[in-house]
Tab-separated table of C-alpha atoms in Angstrom:
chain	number	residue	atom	x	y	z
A	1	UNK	CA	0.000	0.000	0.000
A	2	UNK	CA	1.119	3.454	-0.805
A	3	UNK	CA	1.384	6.613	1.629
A	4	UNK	CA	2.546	9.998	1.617
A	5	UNK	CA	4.731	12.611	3.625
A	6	UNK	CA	2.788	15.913	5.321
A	7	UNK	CA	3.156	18.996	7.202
A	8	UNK	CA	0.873	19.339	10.290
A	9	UNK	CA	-0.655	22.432	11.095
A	10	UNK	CA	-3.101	23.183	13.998
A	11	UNK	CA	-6.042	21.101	14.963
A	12	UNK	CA	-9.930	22.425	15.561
A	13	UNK	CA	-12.095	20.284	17.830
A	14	UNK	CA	-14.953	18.520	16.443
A	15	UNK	CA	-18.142	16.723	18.085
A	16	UNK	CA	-18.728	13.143	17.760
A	17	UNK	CA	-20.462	10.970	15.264
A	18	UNK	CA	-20.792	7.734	13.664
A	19	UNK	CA	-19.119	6.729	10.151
A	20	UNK	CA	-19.324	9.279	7.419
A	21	UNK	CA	-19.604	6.479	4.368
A	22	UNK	CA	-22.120	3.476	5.875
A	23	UNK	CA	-21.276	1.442	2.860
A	24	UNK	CA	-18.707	-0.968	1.541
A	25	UNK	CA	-15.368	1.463	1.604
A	26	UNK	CA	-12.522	-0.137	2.920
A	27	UNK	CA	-8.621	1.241	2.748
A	28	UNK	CA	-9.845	4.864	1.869
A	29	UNK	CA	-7.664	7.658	0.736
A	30	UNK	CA	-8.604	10.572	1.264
A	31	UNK	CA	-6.964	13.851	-0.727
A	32	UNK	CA	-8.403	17.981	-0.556
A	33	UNK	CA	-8.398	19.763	-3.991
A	34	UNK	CA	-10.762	23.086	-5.392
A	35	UNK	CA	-12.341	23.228	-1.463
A	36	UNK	CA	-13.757	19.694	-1.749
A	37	UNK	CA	-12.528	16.818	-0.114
A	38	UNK	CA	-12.288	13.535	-2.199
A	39	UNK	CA	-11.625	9.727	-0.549
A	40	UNK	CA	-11.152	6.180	-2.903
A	41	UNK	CA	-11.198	2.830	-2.485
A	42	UNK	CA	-11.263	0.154	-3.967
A	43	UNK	CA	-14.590	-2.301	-5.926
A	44	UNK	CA	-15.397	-3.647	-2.509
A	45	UNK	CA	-17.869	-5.848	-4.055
A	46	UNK	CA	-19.025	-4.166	-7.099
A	47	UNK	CA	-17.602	-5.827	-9.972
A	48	UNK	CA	-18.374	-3.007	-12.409
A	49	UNK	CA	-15.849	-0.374	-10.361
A	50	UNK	CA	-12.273	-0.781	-10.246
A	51	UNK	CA	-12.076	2.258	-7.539
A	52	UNK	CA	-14.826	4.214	-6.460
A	53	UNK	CA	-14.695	7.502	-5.265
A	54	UNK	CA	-16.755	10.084	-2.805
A	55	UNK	CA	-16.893	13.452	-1.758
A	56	UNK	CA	-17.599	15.618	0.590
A	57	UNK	CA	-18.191	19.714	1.265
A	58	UNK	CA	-16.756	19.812	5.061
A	59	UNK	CA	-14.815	16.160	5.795
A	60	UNK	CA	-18.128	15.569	7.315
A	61	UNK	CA	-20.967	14.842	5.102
A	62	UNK	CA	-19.789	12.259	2.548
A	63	UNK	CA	-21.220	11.466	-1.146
A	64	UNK	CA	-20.004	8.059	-2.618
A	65	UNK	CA	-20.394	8.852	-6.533
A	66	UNK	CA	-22.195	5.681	-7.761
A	67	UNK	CA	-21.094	4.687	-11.167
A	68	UNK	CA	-18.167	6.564	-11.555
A	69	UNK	CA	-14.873	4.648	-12.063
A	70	UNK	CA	-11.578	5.903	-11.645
A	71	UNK	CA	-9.843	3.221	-13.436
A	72	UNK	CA	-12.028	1.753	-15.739
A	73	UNK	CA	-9.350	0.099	-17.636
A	74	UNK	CA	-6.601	-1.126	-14.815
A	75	UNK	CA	-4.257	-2.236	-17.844
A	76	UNK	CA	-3.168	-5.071	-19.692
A	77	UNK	CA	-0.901	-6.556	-17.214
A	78	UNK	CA	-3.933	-7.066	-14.966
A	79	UNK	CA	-5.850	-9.862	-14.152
A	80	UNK	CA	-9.387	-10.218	-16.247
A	81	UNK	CA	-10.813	-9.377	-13.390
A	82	UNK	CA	-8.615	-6.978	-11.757
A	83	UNK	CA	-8.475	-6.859	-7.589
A	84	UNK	CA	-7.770	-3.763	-7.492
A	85	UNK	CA	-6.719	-2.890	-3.798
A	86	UNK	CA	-6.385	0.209	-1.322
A	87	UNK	CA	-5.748	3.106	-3.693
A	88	UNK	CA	-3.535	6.082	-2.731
A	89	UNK	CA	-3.769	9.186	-4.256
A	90	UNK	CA	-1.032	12.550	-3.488
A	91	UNK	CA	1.711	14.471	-4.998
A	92	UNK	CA	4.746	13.275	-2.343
A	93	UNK	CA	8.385	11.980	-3.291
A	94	UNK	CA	8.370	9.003	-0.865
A	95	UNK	CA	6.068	5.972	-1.242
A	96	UNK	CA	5.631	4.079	1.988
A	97	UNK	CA	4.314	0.156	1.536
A	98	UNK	CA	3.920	-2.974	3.544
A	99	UNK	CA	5.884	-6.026	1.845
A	100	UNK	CA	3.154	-8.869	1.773
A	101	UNK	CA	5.585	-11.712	3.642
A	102	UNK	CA	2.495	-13.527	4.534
A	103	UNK	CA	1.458	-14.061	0.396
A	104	UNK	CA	4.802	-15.822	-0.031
A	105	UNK	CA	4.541	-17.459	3.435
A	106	UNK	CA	3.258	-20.819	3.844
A	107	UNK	CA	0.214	-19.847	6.578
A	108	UNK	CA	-2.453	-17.717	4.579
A	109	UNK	CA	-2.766	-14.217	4.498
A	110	UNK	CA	-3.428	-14.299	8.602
A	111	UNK	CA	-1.693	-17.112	9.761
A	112	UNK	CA	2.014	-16.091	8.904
A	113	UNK	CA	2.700	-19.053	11.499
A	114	UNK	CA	4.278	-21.941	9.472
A	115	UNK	CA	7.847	-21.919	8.913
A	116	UNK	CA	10.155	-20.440	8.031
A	117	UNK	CA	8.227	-17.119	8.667
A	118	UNK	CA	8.266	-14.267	6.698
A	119	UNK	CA	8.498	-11.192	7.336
A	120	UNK	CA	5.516	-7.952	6.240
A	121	UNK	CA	8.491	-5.352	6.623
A	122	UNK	CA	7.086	-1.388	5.822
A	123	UNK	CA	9.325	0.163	3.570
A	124	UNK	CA	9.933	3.923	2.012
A	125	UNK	CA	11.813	4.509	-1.317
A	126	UNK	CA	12.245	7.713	-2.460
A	127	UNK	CA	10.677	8.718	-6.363
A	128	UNK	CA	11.004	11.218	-8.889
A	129	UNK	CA	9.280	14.567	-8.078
A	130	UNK	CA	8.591	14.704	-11.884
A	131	UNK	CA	6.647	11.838	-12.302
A	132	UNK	CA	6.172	10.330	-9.062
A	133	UNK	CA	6.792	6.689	-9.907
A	134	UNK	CA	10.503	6.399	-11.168
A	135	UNK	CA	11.977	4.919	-8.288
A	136	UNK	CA	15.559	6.984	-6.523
A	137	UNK	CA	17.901	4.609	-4.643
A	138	UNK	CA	17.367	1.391	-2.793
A	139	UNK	CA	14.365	0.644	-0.292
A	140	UNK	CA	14.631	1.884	3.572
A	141	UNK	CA	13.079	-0.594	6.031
A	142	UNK	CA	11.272	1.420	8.429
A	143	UNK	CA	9.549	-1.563	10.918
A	144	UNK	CA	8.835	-4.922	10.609
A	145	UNK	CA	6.551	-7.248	12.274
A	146	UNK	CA	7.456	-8.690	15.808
A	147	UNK	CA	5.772	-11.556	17.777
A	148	UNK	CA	3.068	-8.795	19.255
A	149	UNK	CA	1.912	-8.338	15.852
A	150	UNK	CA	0.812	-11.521	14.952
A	151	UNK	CA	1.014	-12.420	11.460
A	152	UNK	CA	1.883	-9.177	9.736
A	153	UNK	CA	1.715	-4.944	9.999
A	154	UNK	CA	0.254	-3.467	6.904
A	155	UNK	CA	-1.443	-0.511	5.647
A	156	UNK	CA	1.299	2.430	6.192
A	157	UNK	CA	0.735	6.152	6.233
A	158	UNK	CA	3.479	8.840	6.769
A	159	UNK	CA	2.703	12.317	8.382
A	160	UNK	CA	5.014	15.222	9.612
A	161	UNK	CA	4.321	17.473	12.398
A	162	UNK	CA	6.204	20.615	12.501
A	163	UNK	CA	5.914	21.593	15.709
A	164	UNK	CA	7.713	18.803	17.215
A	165	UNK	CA	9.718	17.879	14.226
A	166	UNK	CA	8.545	14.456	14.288
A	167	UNK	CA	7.666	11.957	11.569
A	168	UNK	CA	4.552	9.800	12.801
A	169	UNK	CA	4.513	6.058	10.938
A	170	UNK	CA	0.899	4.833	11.324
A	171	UNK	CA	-0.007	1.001	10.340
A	172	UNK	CA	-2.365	-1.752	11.154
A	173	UNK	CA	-1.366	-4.728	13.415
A	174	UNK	CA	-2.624	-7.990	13.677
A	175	UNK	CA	-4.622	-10.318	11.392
A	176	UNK	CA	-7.505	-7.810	9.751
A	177	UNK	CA	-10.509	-10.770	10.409
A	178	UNK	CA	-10.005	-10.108	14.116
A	179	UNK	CA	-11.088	-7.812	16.363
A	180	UNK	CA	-7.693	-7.700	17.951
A	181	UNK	CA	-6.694	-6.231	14.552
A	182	UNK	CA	-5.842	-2.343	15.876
A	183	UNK	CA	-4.007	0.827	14.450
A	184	UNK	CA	-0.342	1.631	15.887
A	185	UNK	CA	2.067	4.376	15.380
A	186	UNK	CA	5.938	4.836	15.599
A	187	UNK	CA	7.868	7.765	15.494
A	188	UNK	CA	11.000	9.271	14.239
A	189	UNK	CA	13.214	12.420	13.972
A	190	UNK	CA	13.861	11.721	10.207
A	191	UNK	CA	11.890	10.448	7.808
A	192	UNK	CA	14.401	7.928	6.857
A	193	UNK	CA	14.432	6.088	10.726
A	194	UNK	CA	15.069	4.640	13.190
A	195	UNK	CA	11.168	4.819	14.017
A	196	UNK	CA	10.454	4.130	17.621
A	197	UNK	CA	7.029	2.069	18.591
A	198	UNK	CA	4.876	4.415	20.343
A	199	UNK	CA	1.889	1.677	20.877
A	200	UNK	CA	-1.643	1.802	20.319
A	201	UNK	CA	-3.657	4.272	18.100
A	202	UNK	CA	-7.215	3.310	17.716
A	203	UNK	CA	-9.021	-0.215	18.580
A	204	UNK	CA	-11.864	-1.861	18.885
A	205	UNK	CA	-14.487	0.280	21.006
A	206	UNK	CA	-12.186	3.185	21.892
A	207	UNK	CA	-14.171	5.729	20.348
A	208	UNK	CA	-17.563	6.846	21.483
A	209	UNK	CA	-19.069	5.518	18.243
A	210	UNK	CA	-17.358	2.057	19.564
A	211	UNK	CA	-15.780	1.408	16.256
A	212	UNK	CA	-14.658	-2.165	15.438
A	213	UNK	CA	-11.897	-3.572	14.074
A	214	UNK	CA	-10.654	0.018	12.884
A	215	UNK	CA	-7.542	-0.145	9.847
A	216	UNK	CA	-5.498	1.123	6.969
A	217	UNK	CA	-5.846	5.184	8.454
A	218	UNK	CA	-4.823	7.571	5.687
A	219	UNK	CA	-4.093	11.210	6.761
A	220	UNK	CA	-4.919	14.429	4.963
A	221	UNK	CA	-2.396	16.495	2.956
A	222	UNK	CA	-2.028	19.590	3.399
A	223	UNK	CA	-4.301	20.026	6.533
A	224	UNK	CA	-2.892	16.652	8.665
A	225	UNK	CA	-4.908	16.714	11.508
A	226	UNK	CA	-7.765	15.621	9.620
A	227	UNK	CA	-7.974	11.677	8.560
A	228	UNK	CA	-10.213	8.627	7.492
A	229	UNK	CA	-9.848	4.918	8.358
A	230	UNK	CA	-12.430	1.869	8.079
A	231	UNK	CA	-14.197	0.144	10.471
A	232	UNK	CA	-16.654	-3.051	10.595
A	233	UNK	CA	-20.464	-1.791	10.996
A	234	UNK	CA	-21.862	-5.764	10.195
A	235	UNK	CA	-21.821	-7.507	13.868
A	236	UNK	CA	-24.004	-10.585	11.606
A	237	UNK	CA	-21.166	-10.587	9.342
A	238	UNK	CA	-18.724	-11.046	12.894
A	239	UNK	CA	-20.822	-13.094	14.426
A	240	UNK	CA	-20.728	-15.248	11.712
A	241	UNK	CA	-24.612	-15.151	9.637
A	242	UNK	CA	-23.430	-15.150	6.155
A	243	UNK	CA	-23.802	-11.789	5.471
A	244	UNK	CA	-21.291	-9.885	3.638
A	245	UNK	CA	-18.292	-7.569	5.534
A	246	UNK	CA	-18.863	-3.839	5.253
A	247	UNK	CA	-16.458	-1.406	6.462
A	248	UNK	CA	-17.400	1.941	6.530
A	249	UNK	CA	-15.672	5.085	6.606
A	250	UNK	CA	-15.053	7.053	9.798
A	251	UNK	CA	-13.410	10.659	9.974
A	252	UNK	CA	-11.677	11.873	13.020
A	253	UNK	CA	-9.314	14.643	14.109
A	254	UNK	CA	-6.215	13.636	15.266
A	255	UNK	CA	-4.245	15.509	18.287
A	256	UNK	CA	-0.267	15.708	18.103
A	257	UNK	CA	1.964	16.509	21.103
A	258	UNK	CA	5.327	15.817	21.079
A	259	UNK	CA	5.663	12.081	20.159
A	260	UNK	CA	2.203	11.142	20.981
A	261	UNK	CA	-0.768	10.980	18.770
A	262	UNK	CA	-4.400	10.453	20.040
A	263	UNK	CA	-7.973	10.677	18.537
A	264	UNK	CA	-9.094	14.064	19.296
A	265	UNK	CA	-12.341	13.765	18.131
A	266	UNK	CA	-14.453	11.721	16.053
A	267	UNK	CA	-16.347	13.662	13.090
């Protein structure tokens, strides 16, 4: 998965809500351009959308624009039917991803448990400012999964805070089917590392909307205290029915002091 690199500025308090996009809209990005805010994902279960797309007037009210496909032709090198998975969308000279150890593992995508183990390592490599995908220099290891984590960390994002001069690594720990699954954060005076684990971000039923199994946060440019992440809204679908998964979008402000970050509000 792809992240970017952002400033910080200051933070407004907001009141609290539940999720701002009730359907299907998992891994959203989440980008501010002509005084509209704009967030993607991926089909989630529409076969006719490669990655859909919404938008919103104030980060608040949300409009998912039904029909409208971003990448209606995902190119030849694709599958017929593409999976096309977690979008990003900036203008930033680093790209931060997770490695996917567990797809060349032996245990499944969440049971990274039969040896030998791999690693999900989150790496930055630095690209072209010109066109934003020729690749500068070899890959920087930021973190890597540790016997905590379970199976893997995934689902990166990079933001800056000027006031501290700190580099904040979010990511998602933990095996995504689980409600243990939970957002982190590390920390680091340069952008390059060492990052230092701060511990826990966001999990299951820490906000007053008593989100579950929240993941894959993605922070705003240009106005960072402002981000989105997913969360399940289908107990059936958890407790096992046979209903289908939807994870729907919640917005929050986040709070930055020093090296700590914290959900200041829920939007």
């Amino acid at each position: 998965m792809l992240g970017g690199v952002f400033a910080l500025p200051s933070h407004k308090k907001r009141s609290s809500n539940g999720p701002v996009i009730s359907v299907n809209f998992q891994d959203p990005s989440v980008i501010e351009a002509d005084s509209t805010f704009y967030a993607y994902s991926g089909p989630n279960g529409n076969p006719s959308v490669n990655i859909q797309v919404a938008t919103s007037p104030d980060f608040a009210t949300w409009s998912v624009q039904s029909g409208v496909d971003l990448l209606p032709d995902a190119g030849s090198w694709a599958a017929a039917t593409p999976h096309v998975w977690a979008p990003d969308v900036n203008s930033v000279r680093y790209v931060v991803y997770k490695v996917d150890g567990n797809s060349i593992g032996n245990g499944g995508a969440c049971s990274n448990s039969v040896s030998p183990i791999q690693p999900t390592p989150i790496l930055l490599h630095e690209v072209s400012p010109i066109d934003g995908v020729t690749l500068i220099g070899d890959p920087v290891q930021l973190l890597t999964n540790i016997a905590a984590d379970g199976p893997d960390i995934e689902a990166p994002a990079l933001a800056f805070d000027s006031s501290s001069e700190t580099y904040f690594l979010f990511f998602n720990s933990g095996c995504y089917t689980s409600t243990s699954y939970n957002i982190q954060y590390a920390t680091s005076s340069s952008v390059l590392g060492p990052y230092t684990r701060r511990g826990q971000f966001l999990a299951t039923g820490d906000t007053a909307a008593d989100v579950i199994i929240p993941g894959s946060i993605d922070v705003l440019p240009n106005d960072n205290t402002k981000a989105v992440f997913h969360g399940d809204i289908n107990q059936g679908y958890l407790d096992g029915d046979g209903s289908s998964r939807v994870r729907a979008v919640y917005a929050i402000d986040i709070e930055f002091s020093g090296h700590t970050a914290s959900v200041e509000s829920l939007l």
